[in-house]
mmCIF file of C-alpha atoms and ligand atoms in Angstrom:
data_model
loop_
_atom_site.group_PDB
_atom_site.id
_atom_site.type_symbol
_atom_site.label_atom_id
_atom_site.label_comp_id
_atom_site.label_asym_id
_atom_site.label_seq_id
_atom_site.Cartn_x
_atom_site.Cartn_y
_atom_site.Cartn_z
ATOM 1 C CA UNK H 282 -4.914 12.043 83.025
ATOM 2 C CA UNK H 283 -5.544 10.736 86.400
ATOM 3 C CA UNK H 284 -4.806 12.463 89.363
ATOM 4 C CA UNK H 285 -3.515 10.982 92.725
ATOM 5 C CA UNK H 286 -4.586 12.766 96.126
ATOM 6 C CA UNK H 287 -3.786 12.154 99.400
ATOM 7 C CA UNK H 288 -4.890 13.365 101.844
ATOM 8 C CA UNK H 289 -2.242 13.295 104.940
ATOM 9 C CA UNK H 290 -1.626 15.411 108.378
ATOM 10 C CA UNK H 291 1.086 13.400 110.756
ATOM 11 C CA UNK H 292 -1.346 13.714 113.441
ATOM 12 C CA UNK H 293 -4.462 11.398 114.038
ATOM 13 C CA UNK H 294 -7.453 12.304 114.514
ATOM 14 C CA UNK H 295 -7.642 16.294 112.713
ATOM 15 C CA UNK H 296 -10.285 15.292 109.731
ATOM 16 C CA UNK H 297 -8.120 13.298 107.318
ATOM 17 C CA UNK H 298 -10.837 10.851 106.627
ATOM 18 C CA UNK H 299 -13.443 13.393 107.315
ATOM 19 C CA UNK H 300 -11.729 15.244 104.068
ATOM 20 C CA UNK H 301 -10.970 12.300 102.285
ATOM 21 C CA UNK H 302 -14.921 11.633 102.192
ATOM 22 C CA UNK H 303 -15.898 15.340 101.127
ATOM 23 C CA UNK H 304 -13.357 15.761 98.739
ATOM 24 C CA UNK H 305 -14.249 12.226 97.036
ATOM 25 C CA UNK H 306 -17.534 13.490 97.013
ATOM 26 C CA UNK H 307 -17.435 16.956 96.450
ATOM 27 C CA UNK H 308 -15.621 15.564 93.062
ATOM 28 C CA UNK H 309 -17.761 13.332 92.016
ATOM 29 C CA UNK H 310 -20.307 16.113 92.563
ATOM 30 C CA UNK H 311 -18.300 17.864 89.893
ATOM 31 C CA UNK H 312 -18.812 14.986 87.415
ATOM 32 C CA UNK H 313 -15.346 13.422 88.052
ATOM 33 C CA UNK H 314 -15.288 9.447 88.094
ATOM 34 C CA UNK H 315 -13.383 9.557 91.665
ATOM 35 C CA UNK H 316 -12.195 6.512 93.605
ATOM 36 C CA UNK H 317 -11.409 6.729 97.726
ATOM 37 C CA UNK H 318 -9.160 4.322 98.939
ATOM 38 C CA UNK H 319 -8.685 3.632 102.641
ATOM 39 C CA UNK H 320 -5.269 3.234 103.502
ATOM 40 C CA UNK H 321 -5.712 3.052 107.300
ATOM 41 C CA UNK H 322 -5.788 -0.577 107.220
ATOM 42 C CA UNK H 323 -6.181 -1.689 110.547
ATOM 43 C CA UNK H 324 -8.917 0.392 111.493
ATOM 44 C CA UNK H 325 -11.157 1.035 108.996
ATOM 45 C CA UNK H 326 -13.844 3.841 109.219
ATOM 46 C CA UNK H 327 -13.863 5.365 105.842
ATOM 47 C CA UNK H 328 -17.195 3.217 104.928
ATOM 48 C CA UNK H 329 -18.576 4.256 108.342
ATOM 49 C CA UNK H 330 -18.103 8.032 107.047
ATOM 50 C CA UNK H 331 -19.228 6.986 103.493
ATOM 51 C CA UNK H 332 -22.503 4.760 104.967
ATOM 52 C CA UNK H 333 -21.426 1.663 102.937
ATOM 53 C CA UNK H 334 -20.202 -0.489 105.797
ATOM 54 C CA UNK H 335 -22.872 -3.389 105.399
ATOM 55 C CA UNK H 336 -21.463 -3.180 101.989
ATOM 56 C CA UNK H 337 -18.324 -4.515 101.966
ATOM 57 C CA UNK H 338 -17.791 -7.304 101.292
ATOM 58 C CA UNK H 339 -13.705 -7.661 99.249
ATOM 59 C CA UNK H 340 -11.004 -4.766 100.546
ATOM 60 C CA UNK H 341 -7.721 -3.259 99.746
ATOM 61 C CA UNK H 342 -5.500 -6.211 101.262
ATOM 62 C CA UNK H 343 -7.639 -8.585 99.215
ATOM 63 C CA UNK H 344 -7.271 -7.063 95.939
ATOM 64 C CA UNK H 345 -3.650 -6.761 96.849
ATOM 65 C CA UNK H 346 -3.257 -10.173 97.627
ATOM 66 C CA UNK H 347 -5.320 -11.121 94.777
ATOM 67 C CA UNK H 348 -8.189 -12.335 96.720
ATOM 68 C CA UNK H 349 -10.654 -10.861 94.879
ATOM 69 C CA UNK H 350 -10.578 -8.587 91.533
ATOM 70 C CA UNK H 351 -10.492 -4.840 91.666
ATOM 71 C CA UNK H 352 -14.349 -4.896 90.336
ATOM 72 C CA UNK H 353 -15.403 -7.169 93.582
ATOM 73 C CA UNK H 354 -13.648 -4.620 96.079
ATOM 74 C CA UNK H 355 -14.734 -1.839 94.627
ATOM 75 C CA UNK H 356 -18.088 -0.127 96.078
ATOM 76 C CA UNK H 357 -20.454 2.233 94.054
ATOM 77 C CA UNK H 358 -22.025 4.994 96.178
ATOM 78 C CA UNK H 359 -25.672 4.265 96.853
ATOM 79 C CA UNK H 360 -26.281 8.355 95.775
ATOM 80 C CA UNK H 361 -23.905 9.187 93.493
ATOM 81 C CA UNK H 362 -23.186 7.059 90.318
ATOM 82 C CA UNK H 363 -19.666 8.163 89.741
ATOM 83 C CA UNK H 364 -18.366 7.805 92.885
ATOM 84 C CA UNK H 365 -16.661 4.322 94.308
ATOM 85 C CA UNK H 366 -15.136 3.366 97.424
ATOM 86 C CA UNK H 367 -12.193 0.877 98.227
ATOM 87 C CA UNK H 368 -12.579 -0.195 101.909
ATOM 88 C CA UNK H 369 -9.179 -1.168 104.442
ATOM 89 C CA UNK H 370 -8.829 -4.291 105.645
ATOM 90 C CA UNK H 371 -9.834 -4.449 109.347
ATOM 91 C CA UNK H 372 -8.072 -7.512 110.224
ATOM 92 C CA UNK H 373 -4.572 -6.829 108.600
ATOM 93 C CA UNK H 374 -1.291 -5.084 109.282
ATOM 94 C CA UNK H 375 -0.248 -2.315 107.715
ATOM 95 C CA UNK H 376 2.765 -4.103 105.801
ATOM 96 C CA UNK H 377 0.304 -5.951 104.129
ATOM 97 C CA UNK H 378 0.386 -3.184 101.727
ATOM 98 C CA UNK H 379 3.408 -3.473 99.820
ATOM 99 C CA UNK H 380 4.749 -1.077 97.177
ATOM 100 C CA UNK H 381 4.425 -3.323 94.098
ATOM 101 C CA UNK H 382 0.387 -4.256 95.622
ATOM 102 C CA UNK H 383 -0.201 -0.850 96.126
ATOM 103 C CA UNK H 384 0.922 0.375 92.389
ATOM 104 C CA UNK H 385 -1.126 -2.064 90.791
ATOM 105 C CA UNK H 386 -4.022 -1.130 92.175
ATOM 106 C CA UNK H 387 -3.901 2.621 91.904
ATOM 107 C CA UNK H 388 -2.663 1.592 87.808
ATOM 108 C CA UNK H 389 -5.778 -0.177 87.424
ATOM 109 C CA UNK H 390 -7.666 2.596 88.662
ATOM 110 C CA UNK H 391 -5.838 4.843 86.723
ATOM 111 C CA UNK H 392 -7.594 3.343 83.431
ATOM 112 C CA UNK H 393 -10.794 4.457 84.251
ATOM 113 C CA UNK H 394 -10.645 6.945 86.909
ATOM 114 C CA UNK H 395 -10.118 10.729 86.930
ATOM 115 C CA UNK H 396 -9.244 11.065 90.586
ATOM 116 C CA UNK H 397 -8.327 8.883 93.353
ATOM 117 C CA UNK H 398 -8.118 9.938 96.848
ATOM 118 C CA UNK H 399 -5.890 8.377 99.417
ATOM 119 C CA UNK H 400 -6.989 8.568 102.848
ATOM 120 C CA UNK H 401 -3.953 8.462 104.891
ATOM 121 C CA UNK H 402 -3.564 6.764 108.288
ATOM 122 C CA UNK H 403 -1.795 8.729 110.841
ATOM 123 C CA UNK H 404 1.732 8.824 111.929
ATOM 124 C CA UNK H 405 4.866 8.845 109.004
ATOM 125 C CA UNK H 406 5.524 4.755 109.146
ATOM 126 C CA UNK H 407 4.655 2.328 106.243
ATOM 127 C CA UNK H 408 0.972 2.865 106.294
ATOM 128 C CA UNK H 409 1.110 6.696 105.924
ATOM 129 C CA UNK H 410 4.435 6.077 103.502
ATOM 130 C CA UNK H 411 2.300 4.112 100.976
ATOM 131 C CA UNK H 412 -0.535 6.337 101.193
ATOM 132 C CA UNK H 413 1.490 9.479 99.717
ATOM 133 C CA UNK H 414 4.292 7.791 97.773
ATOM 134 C CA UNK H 415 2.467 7.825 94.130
ATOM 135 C CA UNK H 416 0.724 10.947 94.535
ATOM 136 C CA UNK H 417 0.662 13.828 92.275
ATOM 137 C CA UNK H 418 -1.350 16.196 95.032
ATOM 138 C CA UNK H 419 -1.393 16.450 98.846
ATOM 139 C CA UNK H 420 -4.031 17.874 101.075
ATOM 140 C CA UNK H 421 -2.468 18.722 104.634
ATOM 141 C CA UNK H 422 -4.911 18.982 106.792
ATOM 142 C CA UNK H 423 -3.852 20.910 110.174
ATOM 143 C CA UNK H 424 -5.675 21.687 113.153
ATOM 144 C CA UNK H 425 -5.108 25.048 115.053
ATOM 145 C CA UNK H 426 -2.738 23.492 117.604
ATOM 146 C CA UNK H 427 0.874 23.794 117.453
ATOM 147 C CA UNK H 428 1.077 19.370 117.625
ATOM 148 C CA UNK H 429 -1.030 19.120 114.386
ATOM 149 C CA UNK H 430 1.064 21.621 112.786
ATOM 150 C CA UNK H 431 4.689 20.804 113.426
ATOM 151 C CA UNK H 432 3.386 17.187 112.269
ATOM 152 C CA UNK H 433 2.083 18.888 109.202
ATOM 153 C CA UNK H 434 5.251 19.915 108.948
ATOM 154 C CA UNK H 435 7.166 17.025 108.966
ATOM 155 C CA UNK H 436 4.577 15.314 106.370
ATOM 156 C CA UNK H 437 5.879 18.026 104.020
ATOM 157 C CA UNK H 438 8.925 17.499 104.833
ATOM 158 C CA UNK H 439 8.689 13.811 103.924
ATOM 159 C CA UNK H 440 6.621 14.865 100.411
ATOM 160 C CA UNK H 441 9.150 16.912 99.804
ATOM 161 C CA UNK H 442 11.765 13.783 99.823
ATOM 162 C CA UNK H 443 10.057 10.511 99.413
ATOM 163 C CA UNK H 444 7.547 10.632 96.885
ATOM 164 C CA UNK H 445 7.297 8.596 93.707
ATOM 165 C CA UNK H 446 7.799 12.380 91.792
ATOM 166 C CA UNK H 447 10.800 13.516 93.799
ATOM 167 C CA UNK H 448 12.656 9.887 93.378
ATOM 168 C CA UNK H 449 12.384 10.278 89.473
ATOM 169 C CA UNK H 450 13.118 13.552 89.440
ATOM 170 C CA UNK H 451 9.546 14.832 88.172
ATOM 171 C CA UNK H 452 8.146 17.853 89.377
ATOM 172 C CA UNK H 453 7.426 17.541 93.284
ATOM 173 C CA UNK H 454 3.584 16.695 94.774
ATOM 174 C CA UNK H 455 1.488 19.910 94.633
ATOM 175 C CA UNK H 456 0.655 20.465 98.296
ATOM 176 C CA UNK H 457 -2.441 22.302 99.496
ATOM 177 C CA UNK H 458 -2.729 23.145 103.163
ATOM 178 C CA UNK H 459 -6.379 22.367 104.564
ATOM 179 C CA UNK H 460 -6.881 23.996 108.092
ATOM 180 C CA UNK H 461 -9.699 22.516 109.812
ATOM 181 C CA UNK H 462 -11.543 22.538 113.204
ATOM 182 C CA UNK H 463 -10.820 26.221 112.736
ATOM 183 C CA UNK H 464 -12.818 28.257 115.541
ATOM 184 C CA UNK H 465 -12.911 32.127 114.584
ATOM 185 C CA UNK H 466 -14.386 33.252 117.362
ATOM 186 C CA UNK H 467 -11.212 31.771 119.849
ATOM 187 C CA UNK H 468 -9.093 33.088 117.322
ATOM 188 C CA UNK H 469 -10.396 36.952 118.059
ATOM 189 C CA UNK H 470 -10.176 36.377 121.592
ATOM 190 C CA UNK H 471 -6.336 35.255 121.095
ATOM 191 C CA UNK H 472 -7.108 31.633 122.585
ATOM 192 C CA UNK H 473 -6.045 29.821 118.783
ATOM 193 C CA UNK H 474 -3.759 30.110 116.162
ATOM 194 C CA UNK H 475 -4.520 31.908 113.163
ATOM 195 C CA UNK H 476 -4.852 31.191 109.476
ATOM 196 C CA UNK H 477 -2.648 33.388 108.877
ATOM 197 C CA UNK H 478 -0.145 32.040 111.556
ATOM 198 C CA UNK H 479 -0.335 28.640 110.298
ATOM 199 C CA UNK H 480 0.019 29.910 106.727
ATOM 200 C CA UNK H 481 2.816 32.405 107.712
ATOM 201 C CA UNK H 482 4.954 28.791 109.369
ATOM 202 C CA UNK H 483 4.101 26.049 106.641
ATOM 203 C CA UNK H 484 4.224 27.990 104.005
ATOM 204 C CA UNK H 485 2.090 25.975 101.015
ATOM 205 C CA UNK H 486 -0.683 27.532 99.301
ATOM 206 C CA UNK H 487 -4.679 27.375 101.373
ATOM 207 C CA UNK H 488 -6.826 25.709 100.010
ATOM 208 C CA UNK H 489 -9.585 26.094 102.430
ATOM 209 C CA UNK H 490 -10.315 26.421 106.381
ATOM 210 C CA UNK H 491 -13.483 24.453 107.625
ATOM 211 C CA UNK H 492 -15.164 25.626 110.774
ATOM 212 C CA UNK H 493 -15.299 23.263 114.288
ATOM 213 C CA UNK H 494 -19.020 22.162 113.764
ATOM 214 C CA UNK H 495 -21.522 20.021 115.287
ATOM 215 C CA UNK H 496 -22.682 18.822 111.988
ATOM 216 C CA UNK H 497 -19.671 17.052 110.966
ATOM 217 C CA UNK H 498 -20.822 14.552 114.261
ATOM 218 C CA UNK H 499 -23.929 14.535 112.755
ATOM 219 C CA UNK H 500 -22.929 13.769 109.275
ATOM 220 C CA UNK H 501 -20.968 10.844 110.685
ATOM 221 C CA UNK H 502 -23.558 9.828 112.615
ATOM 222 C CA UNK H 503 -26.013 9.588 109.643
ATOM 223 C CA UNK H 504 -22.927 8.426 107.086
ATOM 224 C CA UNK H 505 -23.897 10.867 104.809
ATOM 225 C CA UNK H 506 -20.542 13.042 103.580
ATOM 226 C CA UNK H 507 -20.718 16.267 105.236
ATOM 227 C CA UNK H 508 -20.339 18.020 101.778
ATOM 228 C CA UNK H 509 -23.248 17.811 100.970
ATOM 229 C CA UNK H 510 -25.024 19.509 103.748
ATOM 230 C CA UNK H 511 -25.781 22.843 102.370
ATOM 231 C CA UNK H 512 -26.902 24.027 105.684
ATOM 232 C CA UNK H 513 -23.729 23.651 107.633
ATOM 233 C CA UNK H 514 -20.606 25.431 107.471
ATOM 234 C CA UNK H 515 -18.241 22.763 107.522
ATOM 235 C CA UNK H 516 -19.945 21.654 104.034
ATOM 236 C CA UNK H 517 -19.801 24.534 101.983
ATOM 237 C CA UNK H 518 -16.483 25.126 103.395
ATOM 238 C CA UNK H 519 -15.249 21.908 101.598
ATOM 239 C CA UNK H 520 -17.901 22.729 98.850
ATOM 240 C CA UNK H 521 -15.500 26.389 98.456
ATOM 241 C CA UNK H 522 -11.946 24.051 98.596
ATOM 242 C CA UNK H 523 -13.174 21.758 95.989
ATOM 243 C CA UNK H 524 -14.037 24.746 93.729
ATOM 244 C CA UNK H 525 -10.032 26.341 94.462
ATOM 245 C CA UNK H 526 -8.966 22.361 93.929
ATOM 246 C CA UNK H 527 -10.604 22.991 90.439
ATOM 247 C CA UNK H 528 -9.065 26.297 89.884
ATOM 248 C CA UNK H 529 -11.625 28.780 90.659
ATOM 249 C CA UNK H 530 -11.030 31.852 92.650
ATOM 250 C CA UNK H 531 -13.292 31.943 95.884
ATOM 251 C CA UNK H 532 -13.223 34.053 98.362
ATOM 252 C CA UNK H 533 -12.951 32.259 102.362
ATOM 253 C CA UNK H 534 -15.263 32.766 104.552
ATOM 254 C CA UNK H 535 -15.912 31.610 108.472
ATOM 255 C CA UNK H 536 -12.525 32.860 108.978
ATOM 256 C CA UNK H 537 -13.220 36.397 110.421
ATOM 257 C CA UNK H 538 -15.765 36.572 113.827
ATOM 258 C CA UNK H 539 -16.486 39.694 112.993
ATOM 259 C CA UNK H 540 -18.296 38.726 109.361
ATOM 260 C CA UNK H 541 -19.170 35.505 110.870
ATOM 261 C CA UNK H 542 -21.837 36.979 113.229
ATOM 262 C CA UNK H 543 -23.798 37.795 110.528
ATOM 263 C CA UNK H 544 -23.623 35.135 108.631
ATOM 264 C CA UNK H 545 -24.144 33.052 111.776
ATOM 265 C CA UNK H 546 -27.445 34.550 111.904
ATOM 266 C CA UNK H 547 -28.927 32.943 108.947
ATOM 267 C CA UNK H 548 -27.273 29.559 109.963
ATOM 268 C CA UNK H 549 -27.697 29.543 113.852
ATOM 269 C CA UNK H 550 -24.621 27.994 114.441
ATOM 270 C CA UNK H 551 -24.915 24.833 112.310
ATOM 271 C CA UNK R 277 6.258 34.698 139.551
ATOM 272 C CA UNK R 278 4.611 32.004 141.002
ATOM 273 C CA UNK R 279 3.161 29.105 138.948
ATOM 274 C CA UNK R 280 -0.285 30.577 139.177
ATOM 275 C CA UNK R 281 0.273 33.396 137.358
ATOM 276 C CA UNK R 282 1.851 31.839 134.654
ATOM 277 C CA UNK R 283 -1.602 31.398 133.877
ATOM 278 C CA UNK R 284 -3.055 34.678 134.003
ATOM 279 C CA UNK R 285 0.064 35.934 132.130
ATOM 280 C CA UNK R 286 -1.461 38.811 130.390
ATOM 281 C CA UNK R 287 -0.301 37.752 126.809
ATOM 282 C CA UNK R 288 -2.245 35.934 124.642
ATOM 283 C CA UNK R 289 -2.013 32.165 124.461
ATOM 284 C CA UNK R 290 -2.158 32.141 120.680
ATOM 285 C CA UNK R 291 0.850 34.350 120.621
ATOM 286 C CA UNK R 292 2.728 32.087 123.201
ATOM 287 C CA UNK R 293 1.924 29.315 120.670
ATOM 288 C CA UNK R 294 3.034 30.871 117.578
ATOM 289 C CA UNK R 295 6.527 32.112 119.348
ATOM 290 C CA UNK R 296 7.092 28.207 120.503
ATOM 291 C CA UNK R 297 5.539 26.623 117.244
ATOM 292 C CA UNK R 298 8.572 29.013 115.157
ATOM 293 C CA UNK R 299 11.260 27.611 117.466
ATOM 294 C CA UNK R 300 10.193 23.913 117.067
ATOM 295 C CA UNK R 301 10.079 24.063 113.486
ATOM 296 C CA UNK R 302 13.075 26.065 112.714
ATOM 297 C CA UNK R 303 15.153 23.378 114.970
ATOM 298 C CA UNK R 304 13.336 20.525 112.837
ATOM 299 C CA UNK R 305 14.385 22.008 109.891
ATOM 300 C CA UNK R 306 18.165 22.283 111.130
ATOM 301 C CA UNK R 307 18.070 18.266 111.932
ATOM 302 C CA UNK R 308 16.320 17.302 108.703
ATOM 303 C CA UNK R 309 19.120 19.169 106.646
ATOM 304 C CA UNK R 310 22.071 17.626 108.267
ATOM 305 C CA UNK R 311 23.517 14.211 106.939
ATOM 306 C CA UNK R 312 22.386 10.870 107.960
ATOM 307 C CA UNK R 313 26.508 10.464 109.305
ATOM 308 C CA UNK R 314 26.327 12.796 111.736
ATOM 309 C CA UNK R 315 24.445 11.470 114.381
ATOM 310 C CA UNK R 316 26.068 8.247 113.925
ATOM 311 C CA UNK R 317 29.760 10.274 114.217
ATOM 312 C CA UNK R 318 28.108 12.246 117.454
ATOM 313 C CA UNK R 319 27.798 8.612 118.644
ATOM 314 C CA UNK R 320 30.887 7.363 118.122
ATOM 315 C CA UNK R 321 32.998 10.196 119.509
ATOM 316 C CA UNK R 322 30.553 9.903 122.567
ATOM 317 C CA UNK R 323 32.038 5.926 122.902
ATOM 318 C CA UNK R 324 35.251 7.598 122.618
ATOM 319 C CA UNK R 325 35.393 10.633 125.103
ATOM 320 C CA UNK R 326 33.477 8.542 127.552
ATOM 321 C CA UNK R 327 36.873 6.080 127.688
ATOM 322 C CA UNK R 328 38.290 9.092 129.682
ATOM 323 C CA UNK R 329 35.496 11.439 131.217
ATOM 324 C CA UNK R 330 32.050 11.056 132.439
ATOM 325 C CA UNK R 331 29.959 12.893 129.835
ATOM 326 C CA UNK R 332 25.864 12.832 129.293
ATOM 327 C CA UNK R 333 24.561 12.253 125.302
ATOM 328 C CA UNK R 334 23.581 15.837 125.078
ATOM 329 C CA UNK R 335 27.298 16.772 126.081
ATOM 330 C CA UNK R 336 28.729 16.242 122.660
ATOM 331 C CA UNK R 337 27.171 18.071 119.615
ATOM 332 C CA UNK R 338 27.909 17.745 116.328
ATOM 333 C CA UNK R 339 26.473 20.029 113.206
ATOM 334 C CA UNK R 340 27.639 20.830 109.559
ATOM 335 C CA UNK R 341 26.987 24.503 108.167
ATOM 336 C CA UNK R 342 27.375 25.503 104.974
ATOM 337 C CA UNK R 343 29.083 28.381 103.757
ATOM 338 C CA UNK R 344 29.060 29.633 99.781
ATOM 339 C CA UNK R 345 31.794 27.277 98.981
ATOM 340 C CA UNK R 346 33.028 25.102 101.854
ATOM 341 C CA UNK R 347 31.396 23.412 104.714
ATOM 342 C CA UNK R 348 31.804 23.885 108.299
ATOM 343 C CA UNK R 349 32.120 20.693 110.685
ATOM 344 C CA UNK R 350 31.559 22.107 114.157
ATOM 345 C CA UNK R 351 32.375 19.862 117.477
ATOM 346 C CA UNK R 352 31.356 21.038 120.262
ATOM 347 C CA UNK R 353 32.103 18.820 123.847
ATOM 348 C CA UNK R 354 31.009 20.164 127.144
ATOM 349 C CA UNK R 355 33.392 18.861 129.889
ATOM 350 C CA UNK R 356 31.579 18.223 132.965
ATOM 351 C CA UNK R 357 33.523 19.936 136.307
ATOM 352 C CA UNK R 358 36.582 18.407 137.180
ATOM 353 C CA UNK R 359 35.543 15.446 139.993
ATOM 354 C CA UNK R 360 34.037 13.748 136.647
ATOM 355 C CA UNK R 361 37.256 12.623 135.580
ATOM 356 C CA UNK R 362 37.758 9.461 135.480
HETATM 357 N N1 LIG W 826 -14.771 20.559 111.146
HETATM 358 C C1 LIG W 826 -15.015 19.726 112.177
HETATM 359 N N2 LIG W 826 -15.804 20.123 113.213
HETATM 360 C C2 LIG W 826 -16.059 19.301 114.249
HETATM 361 N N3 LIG W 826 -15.584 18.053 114.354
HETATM 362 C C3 LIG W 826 -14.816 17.579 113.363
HETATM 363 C C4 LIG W 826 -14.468 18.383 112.227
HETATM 364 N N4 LIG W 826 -13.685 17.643 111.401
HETATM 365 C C5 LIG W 826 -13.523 16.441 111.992
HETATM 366 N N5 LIG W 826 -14.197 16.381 113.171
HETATM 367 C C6 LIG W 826 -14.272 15.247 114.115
HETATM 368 O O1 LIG W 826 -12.951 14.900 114.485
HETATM 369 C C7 LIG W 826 -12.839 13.503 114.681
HETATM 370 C C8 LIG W 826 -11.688 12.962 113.848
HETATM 371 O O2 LIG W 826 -11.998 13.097 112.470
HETATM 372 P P1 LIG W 826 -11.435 12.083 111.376
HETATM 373 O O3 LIG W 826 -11.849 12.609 110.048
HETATM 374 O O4 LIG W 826 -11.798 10.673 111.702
HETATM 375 O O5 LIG W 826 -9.878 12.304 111.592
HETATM 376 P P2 LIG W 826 -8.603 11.412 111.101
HETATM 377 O O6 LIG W 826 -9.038 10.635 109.918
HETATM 378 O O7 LIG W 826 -7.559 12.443 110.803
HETATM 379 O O8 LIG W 826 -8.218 10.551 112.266
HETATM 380 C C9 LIG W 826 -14.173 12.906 114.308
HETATM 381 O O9 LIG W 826 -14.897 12.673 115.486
HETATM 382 C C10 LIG W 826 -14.844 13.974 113.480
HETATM 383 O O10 LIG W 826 -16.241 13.945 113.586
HETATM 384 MG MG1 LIG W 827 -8.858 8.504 109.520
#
């Protein structure tokens, strides 16, 4: 069975695509066949994050519009054979995804694939609407700042009323809450809001927090998902949420100062 | 207090955050339960009232409540002083 994530926050700019990217990878990783789909159509930067930008060549809007087939759009990673990326158009509006488009696509993926992520644009209008409407999980990604999370809120809010699952009655999209940009040490000197503040107020199961690091500019920079940067905190911190995605019980770390300082020794801040 | 020390209040900012991020949502919560009529009834008694005295929009509040097994419509006008008559 395939499964349908998105990943979606309210707010631009708090690591939605920088998720989308590591989770698409850090499942493929797994040995998942895993599709990402840019929804932010418009502005496109999903291939920048994935390094396949002088690749495209078909996108979304095309396929949609039946342009070009599914096969032409689609993108194989240039590292990891089961991994495949469907770009946004850049010169489009958003509308130009409709429902009915949108459903084929993700149907036809559906045949082969065992995951596809959505990577949602920001705000709750059409873009961000089709982004989460057919999917069976949500990652909320929320920065420590009490903006990113009342807009979480309101994205579960809307999952909660106008998904695909909801409208026929199914059982409602499992939501994860991903805190990111997370700085411990601000947190200890009372400067940030706290896991367990954000937790305590949105009130969905964690499924990971990833550390404020310079090697998630870096990553970009290089177009190389920051997943798989075993040397950084930010990466195994998505490496340790795709493992709870997949069920397993890990403990979180780079959430305590404290702990952190000696960990922080072996990684020097990376 | 002058606007300087709001700054150097001595509690934390994360707790400052946390008390208005509890407010915000709880009130968000409260609109996204009531029914899709009621801000279009708020809107029409608004047209009305203002036929006879000078109100604002936030003047004239409308919610539902519910309550085990009946439901609550609560009106609530606040007349301005009386020079505002019209
Ligand atoms: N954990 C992190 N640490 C530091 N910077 C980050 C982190 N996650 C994301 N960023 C930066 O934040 C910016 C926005 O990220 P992006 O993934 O594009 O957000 P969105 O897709 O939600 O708009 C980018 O510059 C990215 O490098
Ligand atoms: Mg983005």
């Amino acid at each position: 069975m395939t499964r349908i994530i998105v990943v979606t926050s309210g707010k631009g700019g708090v690591g939605k695509t920088t998720t989308s990217a590591a989770f698409a990878t850090g499942l493929a990783l797994q040995g998942y066949k895993t599709a990402v789909i840019d929804f932010d159509v418009g502005l496109r930067n999903l291939d920048l994050i994935m390094g396949c930008e002088r690749r495209v060549v078909y996108d979304f809007v095309n396929v949609i519009n039946q342009e070009a087939s599914l096969n032409q759009a689609l993108i194989r990673d240039k590292r990891i054979d089961n991994l495949f990326i469907l770009p946004a158009s850049q010169t489009r509006e958003k509308e130009a995804l409709t429902m009915e488009g949108v459903e084929t696509v993700l149907n036809e993926l559906a045949e082969t694939f065992d995951y596809i992520v959505c990577d949602s644009p920001a705000g709750i209008e059409h873009g961000a609407y089709m982004a989460m409407y057919f999917a069976d999980e949500a990652i909320v990604v929320t920065n420590p700042e009490i903006s990113s999370v009342r807009d979480s809120d309101r994205i579960l809010g809307l999952l909660g009323s106008k998904t695909k699952r909801i409208i026929e009655n199914r059982t409602p999209v499992k939501e994860h809450l991903l805190l990111t940009r997370y700085s411990p040490e601000r947190v200890k000197n009372g400067e940030m809001l706290s896991v367990k503040d954000i937790q305590e107020i949105l009130s969905i199961p964690l499924i990971g927090v990833i550390p404020e690091s310079q090697s998630v500019l870096t990553a970009s920079n290089q177009g190389i998902p920051i997943i798989v940067n075993k040397n950084s905190k930010a990466g195994l911190a998505y490496n340790d949420s795709i493992g709870r995605f997949l069920g397993e019980d890990i403990e979180f770390r780079f959430i305590d100062a404290r702990k952190d300082s000696i960990f922080g020794k072996l990684f020097r801040g990376r | 207090m002058g606007l300087f020390d709001y700054f150097h209040a001595s509690r934390k900012s994360s707790d400052v955050a946390k008390e208005r991020l509890s407010i915000l949502i709880a009130r968000d919560h409260f609109h996204r339960n009531q029914p899709s009529f009621l801000s279009a009834l708020q809107n029409e008694l608004l047209e009305v009232i203002k036929k006879y005295v000078d109100i604002d929009q936030d003047d004239v509040t409308v919610s539902l409540d519910r309550e085990e097994d009946c439901e609550i419509l609560e009106l609530n006008i606040a007349l301005p002083e009386k020079g505002r008559y019209k």
